mmCIF file of C-alpha atoms and ligand atoms in Angstrom:
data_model
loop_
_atom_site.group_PDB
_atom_site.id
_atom_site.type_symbol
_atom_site.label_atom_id
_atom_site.label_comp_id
_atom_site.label_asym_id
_atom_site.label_seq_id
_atom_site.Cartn_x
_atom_site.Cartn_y
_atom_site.Cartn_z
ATOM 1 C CA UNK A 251 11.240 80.893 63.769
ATOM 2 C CA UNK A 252 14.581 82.369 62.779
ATOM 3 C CA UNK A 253 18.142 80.442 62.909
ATOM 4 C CA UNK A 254 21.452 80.847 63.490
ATOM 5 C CA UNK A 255 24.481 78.556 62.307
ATOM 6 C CA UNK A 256 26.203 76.720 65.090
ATOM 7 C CA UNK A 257 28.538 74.230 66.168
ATOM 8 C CA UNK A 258 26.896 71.155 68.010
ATOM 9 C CA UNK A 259 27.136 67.186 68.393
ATOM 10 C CA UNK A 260 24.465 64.602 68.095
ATOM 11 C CA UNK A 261 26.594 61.591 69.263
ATOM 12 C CA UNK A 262 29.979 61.085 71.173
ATOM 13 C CA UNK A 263 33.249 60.789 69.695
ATOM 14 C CA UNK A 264 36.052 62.185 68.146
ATOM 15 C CA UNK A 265 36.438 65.669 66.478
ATOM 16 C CA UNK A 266 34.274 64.337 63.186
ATOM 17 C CA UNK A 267 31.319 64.210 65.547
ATOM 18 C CA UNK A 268 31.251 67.763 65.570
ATOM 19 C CA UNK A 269 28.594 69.323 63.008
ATOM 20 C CA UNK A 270 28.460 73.113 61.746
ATOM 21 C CA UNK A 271 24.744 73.668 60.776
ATOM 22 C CA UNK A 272 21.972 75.666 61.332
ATOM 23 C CA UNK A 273 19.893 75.414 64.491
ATOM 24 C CA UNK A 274 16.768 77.399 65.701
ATOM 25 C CA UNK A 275 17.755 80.426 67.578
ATOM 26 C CA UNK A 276 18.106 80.307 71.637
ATOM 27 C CA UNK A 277 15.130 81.779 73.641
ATOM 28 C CA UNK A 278 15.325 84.079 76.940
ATOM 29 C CA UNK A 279 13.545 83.836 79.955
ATOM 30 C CA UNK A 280 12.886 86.577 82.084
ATOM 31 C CA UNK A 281 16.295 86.564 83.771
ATOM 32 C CA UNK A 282 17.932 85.334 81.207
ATOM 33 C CA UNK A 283 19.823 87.347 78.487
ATOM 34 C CA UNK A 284 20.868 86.814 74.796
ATOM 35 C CA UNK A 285 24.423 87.083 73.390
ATOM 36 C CA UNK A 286 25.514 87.651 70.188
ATOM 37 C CA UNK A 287 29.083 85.588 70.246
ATOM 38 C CA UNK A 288 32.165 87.294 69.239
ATOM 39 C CA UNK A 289 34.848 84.876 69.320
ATOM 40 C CA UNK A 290 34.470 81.676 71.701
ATOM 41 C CA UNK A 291 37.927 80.063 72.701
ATOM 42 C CA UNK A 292 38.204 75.933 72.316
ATOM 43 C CA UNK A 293 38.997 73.746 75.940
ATOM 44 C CA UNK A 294 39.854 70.435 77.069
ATOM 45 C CA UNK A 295 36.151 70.569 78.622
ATOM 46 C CA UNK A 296 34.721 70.846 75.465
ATOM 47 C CA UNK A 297 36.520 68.002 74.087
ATOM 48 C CA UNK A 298 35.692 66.062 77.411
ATOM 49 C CA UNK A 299 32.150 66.925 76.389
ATOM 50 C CA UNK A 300 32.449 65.981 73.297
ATOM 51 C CA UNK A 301 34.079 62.466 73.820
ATOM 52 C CA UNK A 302 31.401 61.695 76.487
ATOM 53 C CA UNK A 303 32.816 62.763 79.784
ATOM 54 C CA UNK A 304 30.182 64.613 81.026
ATOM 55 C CA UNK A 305 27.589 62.072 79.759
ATOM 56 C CA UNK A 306 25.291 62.599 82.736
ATOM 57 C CA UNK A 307 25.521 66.228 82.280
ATOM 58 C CA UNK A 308 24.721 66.762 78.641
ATOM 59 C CA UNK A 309 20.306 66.838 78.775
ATOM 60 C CA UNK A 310 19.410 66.679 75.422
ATOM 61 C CA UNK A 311 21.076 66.592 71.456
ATOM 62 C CA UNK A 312 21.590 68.428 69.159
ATOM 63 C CA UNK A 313 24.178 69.579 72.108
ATOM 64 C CA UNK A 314 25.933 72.608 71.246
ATOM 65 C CA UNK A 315 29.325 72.956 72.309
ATOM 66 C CA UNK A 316 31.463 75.816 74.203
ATOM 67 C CA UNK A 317 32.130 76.810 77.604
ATOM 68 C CA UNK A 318 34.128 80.780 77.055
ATOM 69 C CA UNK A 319 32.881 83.297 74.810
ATOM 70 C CA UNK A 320 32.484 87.247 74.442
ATOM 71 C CA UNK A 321 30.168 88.909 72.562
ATOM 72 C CA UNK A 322 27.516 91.625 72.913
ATOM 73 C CA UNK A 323 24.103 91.666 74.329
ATOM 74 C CA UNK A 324 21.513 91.467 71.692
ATOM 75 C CA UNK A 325 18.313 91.303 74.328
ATOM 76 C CA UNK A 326 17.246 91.135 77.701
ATOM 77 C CA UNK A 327 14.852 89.470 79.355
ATOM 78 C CA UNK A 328 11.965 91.591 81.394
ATOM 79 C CA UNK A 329 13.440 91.625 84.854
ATOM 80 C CA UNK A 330 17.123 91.798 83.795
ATOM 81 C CA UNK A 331 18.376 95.427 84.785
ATOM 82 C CA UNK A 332 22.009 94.420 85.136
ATOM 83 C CA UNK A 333 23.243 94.865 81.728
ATOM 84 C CA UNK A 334 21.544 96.640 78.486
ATOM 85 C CA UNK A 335 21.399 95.653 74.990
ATOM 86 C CA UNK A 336 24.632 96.162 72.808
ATOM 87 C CA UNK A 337 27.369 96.246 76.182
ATOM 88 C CA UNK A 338 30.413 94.090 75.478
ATOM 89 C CA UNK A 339 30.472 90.873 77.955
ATOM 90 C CA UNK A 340 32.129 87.811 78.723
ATOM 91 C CA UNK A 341 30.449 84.662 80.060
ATOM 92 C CA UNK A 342 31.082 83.566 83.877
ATOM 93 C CA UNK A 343 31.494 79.430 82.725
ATOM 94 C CA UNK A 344 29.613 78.537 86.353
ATOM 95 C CA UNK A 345 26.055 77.928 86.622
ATOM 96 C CA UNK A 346 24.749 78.608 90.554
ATOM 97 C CA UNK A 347 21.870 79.512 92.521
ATOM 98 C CA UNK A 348 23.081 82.235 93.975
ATOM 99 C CA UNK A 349 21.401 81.258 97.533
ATOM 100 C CA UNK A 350 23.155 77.564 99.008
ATOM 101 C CA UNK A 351 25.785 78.162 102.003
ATOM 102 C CA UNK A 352 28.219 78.089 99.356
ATOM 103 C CA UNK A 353 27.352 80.943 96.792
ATOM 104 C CA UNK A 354 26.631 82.659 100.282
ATOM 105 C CA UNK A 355 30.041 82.963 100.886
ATOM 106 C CA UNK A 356 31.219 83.778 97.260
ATOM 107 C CA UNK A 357 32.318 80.106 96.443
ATOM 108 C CA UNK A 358 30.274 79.802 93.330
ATOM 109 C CA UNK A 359 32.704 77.128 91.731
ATOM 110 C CA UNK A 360 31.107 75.288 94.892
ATOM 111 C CA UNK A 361 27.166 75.356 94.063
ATOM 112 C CA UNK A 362 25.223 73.072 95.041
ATOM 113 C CA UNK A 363 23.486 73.475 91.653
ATOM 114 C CA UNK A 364 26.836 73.656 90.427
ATOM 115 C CA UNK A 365 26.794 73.585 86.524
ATOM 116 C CA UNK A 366 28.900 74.648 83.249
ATOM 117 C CA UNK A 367 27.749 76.163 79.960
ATOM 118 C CA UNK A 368 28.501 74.213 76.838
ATOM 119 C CA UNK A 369 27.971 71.104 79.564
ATOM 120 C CA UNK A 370 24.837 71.615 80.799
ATOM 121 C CA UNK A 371 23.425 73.550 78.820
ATOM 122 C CA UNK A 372 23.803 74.644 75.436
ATOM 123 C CA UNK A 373 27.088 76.380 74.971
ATOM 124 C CA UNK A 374 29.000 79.293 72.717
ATOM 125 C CA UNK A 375 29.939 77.831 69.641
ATOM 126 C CA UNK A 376 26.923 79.259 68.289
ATOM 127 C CA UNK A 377 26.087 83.002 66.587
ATOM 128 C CA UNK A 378 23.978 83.176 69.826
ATOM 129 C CA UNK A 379 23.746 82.079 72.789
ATOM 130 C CA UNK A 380 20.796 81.865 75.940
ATOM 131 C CA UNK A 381 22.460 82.403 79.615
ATOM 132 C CA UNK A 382 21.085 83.591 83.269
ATOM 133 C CA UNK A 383 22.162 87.291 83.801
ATOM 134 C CA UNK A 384 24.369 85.899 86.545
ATOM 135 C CA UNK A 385 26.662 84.606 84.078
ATOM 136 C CA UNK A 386 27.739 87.851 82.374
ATOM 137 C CA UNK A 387 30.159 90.319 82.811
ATOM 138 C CA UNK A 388 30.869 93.535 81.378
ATOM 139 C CA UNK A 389 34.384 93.943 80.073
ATOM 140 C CA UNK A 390 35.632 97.066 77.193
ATOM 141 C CA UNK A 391 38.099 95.441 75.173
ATOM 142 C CA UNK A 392 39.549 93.101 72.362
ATOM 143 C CA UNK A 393 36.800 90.327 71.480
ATOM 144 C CA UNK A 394 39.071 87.405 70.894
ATOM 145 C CA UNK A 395 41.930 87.890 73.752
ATOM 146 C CA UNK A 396 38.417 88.102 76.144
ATOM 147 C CA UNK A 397 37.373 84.805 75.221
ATOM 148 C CA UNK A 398 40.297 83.214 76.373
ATOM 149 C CA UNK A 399 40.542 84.149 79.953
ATOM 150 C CA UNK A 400 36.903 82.779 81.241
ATOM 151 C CA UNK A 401 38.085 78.602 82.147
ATOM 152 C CA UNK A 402 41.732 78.910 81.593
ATOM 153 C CA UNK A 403 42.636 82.009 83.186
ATOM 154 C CA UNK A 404 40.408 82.145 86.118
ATOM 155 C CA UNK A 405 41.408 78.291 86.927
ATOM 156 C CA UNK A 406 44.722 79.167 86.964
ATOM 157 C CA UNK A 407 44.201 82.303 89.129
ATOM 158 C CA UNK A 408 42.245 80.579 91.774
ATOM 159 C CA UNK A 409 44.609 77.666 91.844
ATOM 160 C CA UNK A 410 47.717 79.681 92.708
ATOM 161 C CA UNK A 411 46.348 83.043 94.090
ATOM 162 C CA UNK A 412 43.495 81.006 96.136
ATOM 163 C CA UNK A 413 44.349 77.634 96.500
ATOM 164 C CA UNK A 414 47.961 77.749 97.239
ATOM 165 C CA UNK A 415 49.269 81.138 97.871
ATOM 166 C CA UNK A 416 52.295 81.561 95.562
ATOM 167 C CA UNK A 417 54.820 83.543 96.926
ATOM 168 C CA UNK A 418 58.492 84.852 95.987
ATOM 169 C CA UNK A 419 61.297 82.318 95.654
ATOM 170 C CA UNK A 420 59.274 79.645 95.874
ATOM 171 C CA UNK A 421 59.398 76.804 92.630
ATOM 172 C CA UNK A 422 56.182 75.788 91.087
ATOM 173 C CA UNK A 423 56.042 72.882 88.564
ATOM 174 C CA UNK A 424 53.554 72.973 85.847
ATOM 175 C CA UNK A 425 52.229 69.822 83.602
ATOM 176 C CA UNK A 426 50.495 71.001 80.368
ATOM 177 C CA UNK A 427 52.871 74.362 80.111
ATOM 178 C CA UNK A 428 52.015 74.907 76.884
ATOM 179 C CA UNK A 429 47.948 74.397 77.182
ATOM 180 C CA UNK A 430 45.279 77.529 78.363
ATOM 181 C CA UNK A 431 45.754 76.751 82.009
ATOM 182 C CA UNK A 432 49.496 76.450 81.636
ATOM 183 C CA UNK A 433 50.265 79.539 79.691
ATOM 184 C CA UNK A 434 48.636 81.405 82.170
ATOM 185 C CA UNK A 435 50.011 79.718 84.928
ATOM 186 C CA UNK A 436 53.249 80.764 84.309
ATOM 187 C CA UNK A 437 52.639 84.214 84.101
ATOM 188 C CA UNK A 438 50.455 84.188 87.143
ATOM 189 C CA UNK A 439 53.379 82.353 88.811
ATOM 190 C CA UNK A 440 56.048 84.877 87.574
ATOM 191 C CA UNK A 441 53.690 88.067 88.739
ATOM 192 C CA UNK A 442 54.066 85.986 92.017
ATOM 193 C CA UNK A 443 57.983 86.147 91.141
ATOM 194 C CA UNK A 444 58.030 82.239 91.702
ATOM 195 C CA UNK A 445 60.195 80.047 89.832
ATOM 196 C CA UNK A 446 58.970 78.191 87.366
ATOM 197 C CA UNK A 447 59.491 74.553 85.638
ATOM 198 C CA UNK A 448 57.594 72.923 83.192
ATOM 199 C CA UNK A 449 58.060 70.229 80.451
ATOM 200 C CA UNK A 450 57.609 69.598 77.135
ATOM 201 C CA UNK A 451 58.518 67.567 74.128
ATOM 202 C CA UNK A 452 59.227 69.865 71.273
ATOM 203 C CA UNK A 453 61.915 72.562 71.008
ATOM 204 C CA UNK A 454 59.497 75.087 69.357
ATOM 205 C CA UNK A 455 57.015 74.977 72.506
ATOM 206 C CA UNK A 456 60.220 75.213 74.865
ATOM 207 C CA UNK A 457 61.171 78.152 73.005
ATOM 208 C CA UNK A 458 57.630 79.938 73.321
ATOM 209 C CA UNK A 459 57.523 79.062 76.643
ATOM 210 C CA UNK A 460 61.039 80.616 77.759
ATOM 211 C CA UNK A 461 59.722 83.564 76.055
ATOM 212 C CA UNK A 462 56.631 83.656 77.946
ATOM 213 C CA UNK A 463 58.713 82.697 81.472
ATOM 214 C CA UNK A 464 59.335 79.618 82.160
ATOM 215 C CA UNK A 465 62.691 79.299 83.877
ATOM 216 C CA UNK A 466 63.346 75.907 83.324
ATOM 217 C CA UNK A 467 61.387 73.893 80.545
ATOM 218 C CA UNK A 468 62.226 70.181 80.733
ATOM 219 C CA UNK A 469 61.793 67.749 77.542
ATOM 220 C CA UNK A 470 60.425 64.973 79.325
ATOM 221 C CA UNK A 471 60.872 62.730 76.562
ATOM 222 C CA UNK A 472 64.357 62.840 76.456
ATOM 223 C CA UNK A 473 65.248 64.188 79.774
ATOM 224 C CA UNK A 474 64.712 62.226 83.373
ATOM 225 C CA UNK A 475 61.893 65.020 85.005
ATOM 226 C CA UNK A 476 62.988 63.543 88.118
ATOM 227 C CA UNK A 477 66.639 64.345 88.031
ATOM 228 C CA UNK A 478 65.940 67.625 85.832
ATOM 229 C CA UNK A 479 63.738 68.834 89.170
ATOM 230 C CA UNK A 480 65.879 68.207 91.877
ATOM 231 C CA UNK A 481 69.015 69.290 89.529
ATOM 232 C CA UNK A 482 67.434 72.893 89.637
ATOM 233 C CA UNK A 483 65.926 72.907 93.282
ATOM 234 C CA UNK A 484 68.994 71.853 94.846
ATOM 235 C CA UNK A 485 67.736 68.416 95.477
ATOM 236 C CA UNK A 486 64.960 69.709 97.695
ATOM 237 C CA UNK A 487 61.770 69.281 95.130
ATOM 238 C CA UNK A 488 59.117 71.879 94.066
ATOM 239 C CA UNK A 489 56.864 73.531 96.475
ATOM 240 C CA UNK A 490 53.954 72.938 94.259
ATOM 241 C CA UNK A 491 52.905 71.020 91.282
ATOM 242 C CA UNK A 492 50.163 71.886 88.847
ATOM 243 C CA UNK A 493 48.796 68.978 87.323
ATOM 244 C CA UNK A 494 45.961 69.065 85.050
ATOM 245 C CA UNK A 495 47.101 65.631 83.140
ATOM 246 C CA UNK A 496 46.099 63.579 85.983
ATOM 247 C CA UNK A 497 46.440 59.651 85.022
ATOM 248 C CA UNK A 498 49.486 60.073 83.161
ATOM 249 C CA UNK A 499 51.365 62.098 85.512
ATOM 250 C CA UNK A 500 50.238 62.280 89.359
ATOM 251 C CA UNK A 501 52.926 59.461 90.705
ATOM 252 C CA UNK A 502 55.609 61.909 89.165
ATOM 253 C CA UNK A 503 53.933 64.673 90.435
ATOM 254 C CA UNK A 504 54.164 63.042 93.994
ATOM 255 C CA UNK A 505 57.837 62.464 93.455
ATOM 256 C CA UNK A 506 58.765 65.998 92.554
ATOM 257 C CA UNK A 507 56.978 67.734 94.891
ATOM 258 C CA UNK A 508 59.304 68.498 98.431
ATOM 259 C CA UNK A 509 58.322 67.295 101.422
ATOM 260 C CA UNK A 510 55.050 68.587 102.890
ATOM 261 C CA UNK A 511 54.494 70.543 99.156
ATOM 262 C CA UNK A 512 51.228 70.916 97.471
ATOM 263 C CA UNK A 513 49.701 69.758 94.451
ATOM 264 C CA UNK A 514 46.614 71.000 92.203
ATOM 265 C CA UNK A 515 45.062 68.442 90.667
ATOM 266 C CA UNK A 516 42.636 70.950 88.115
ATOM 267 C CA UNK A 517 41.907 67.979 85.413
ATOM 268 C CA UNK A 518 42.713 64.684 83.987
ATOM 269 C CA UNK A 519 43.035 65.783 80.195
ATOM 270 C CA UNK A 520 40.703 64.565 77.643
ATOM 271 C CA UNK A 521 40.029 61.142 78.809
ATOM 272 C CA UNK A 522 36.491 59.399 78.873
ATOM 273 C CA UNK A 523 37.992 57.785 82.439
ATOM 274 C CA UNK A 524 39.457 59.739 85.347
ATOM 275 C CA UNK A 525 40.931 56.620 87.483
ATOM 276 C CA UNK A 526 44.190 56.233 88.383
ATOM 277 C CA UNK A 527 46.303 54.423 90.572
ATOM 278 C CA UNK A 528 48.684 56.347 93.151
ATOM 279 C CA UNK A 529 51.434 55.643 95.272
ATOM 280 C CA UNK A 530 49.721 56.245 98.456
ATOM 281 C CA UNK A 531 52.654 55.452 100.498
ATOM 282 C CA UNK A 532 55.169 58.528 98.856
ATOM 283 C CA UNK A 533 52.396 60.751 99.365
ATOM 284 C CA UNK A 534 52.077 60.483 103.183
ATOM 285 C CA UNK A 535 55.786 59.942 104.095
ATOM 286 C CA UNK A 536 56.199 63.014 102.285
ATOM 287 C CA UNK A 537 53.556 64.791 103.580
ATOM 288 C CA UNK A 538 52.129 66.249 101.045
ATOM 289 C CA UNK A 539 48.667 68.032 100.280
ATOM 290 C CA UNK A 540 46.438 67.265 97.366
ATOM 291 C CA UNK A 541 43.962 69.923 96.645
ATOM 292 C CA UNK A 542 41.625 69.840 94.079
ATOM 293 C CA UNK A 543 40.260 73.095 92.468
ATOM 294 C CA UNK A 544 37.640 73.961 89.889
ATOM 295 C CA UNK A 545 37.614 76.422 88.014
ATOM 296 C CA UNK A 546 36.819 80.078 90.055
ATOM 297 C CA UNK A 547 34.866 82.496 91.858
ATOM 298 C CA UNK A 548 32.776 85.573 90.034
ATOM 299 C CA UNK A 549 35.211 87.504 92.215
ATOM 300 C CA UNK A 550 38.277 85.885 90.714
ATOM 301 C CA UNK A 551 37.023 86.604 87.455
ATOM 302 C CA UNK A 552 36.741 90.463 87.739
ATOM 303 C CA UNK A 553 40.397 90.186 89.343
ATOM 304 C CA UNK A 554 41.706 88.665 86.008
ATOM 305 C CA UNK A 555 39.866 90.755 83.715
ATOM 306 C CA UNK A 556 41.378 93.728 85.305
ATOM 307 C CA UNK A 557 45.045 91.965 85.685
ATOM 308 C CA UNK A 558 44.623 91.250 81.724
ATOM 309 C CA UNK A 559 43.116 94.587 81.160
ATOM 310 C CA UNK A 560 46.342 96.300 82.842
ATOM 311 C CA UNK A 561 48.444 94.154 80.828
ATOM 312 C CA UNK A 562 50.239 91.687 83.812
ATOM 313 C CA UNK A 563 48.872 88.938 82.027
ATOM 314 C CA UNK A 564 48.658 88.489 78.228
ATOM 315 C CA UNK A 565 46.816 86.128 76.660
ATOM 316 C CA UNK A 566 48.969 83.597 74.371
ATOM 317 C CA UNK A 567 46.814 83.197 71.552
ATOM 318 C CA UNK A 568 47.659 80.054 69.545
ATOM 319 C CA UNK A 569 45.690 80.432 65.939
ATOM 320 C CA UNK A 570 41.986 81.955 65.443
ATOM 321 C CA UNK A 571 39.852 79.769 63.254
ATOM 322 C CA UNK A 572 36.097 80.846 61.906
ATOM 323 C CA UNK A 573 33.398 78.508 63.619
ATOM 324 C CA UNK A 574 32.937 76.246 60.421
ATOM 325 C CA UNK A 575 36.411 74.660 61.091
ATOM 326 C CA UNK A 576 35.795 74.201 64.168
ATOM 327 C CA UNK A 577 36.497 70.131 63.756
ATOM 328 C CA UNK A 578 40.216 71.467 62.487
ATOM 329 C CA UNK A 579 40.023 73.517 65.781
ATOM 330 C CA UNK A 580 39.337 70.276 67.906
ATOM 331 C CA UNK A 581 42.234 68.216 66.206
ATOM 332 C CA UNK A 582 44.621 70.255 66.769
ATOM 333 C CA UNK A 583 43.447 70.894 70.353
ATOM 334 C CA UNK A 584 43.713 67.108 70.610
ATOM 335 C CA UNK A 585 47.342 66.379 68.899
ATOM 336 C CA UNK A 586 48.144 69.077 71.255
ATOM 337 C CA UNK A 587 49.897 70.958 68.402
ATOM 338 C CA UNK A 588 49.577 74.400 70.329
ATOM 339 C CA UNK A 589 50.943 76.999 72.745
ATOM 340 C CA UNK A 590 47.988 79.099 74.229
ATOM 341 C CA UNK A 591 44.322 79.560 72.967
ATOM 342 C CA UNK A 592 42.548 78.294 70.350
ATOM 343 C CA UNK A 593 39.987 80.390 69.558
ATOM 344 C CA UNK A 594 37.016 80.557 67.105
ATOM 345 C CA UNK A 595 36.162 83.587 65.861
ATOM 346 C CA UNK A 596 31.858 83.520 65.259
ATOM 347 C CA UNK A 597 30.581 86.952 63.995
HETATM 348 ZN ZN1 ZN B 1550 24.878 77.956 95.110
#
């Protein structure tokens, strides 16, 4: 039996819960195929995970963490002929069956056997890690910025390039500018030449997030959101919100957005609950669509790594830490003390 260190939780709770030991190393089926993990970047998921979210997800513990990673093949199992040992890959987060209606028609975010590694199964915060062959993809470039695009990126790609199609002139307000969804979201919404707001509450994160495009960043704790909005769009309202914060922000969301707008609900942030209660009445007088979106197609994916790979999109990478700090990782994921990736770097 030979083992491998890794990062996993036996219980629910905060970032303590999180243990850095050594477990026995994955096994491979004959479709399956074994990474060696690069770097593996840190999400909300995994915290949601972590705090107990996902509690009818998560089979069995030890449960190792981790939904991203890159890495290289280390072995392949007998009927695997889509990749060979030693390639360079990124993981595809979505487990599918690659035969319901939906994976028919390329909507694998849509499975009926939808699942997520590091949720469902073991995940990446590991010197190895077990996956189907459908859920790697062959990319040829710099380990850590590839481990940042798999959740982050592609959800913000198919939100705005799929969901909503962004187009010039039109202003996009985005919750959470500074987080792995947001940073991307504003560049995805610049390539789009939108305009874009967002909000924050510390100068240094406004000033990152000017650099990286934002057109307007509001300090929502000393500035109205409200006002700040309709100041810049002429008292009209956005034409579409982002909101991945979800209880805490929605009703504002609704009060921004113009009449007969859009707005992407794409998470709740790390809660245990996702209720809320909405002003049901704003949102039909104003007409105004809700979509919600998860995460992206296999499609979308090979779009971003080539947008990334041209360099229209750069990854903001926060701080790199090595796997056995990866509780320091989760706190300041949590405090929210960050603009772009956290990533851990494993090998
Ligand atoms: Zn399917």
């Amino acid at each position: 039996m030979m083992i491998m260190k890794a990062a996993f939780i036996r219980k629910y709770g905060g970032p303590e819960v999180i243990e850095f030991d050594n477990v026995e190393d994955p096994q491979i089926d004959a479709n399956s195929v074994l990474v060696r993990v690069k770097a593996a970047s840190v999400n909300s998921l995994d915290a949601v995970v972590r705090v107990g979210g996902y509690k009818q997800f998560v089979k069995k513990f030890p449960h190792i963490l981790g939904v991203d990673f890159s890495g290289t093949i280390e072995k392949v199992g007998e009927k695997v002929n889509t990749v060979t040992e030693g390639q360079r890959v990124i993981g595809f987060p979505i487990l599918h069956d690659n035969s319901c209606e939906y994976c028919k028609e390329g909507y694998e975010n849509l499975c009926k056997s939808f699942g997520v590694i590091g949720r469902d199964i073991n995940g990446s915060y590991a010197e190895l890690i077990s996956i189907p062959k459908e859920n790697v993809i062959p990319f040829d470039w710099d380990y850590i910025q590839a481990s940042t695009i798999q959740l982050s990126l592609l959800t913000a790609w198919h939100a705005l390039a799929k969901r909503v199609q962004l187009r010039e002139g039109m202003n996009i307000f985005i919750w959470g500018g500074s987080g792995g969804v947001g940073t991307f979201a504003i560049q995805i919404a610049k390539l789009f030449k939108a305009n874009v707001i967002t909000a924050t509450s510390e100068e240094w994160k406004a000033k990152k997030l000017k650099e990286i495009g934002a057109d307007l960043v509001i300090n929502y704790k000393e500035q109205d959101v409200l006002s700040k909005v309709m100041d810049f769009t002429n008292g009209r309202g956005v034409d579409v919100v982002i909101d991945s914060l979800g209880p805490d922000t929605l009703n504002t969301s609704i009060k921004i957005t113009r009449k007969g707008g859009d707005i992407i609900v794409l998470g709740v942030g790390i809660k245990e609950s996702d209720l809320t209660p909405i002003n049901l009445r704003n949102l039909y007088i104003k007409y105004i669509r809700v979509h919600g979106t998860v995460i992206g197609t296999k499609k979308d994916l090979k779009q971003v790594i080539d947008l990334v790979k041209e360099g229209k999109i750069k990854p903001v990478i926060d701080s790199v830490f090595s796997l056995k700090d990866v509780r320091e990782a989760h706190k300041k994921l949590e405090k929210g003390e960050r603009v772009g990736k956290i990533v851990l770097a494993i090998n």
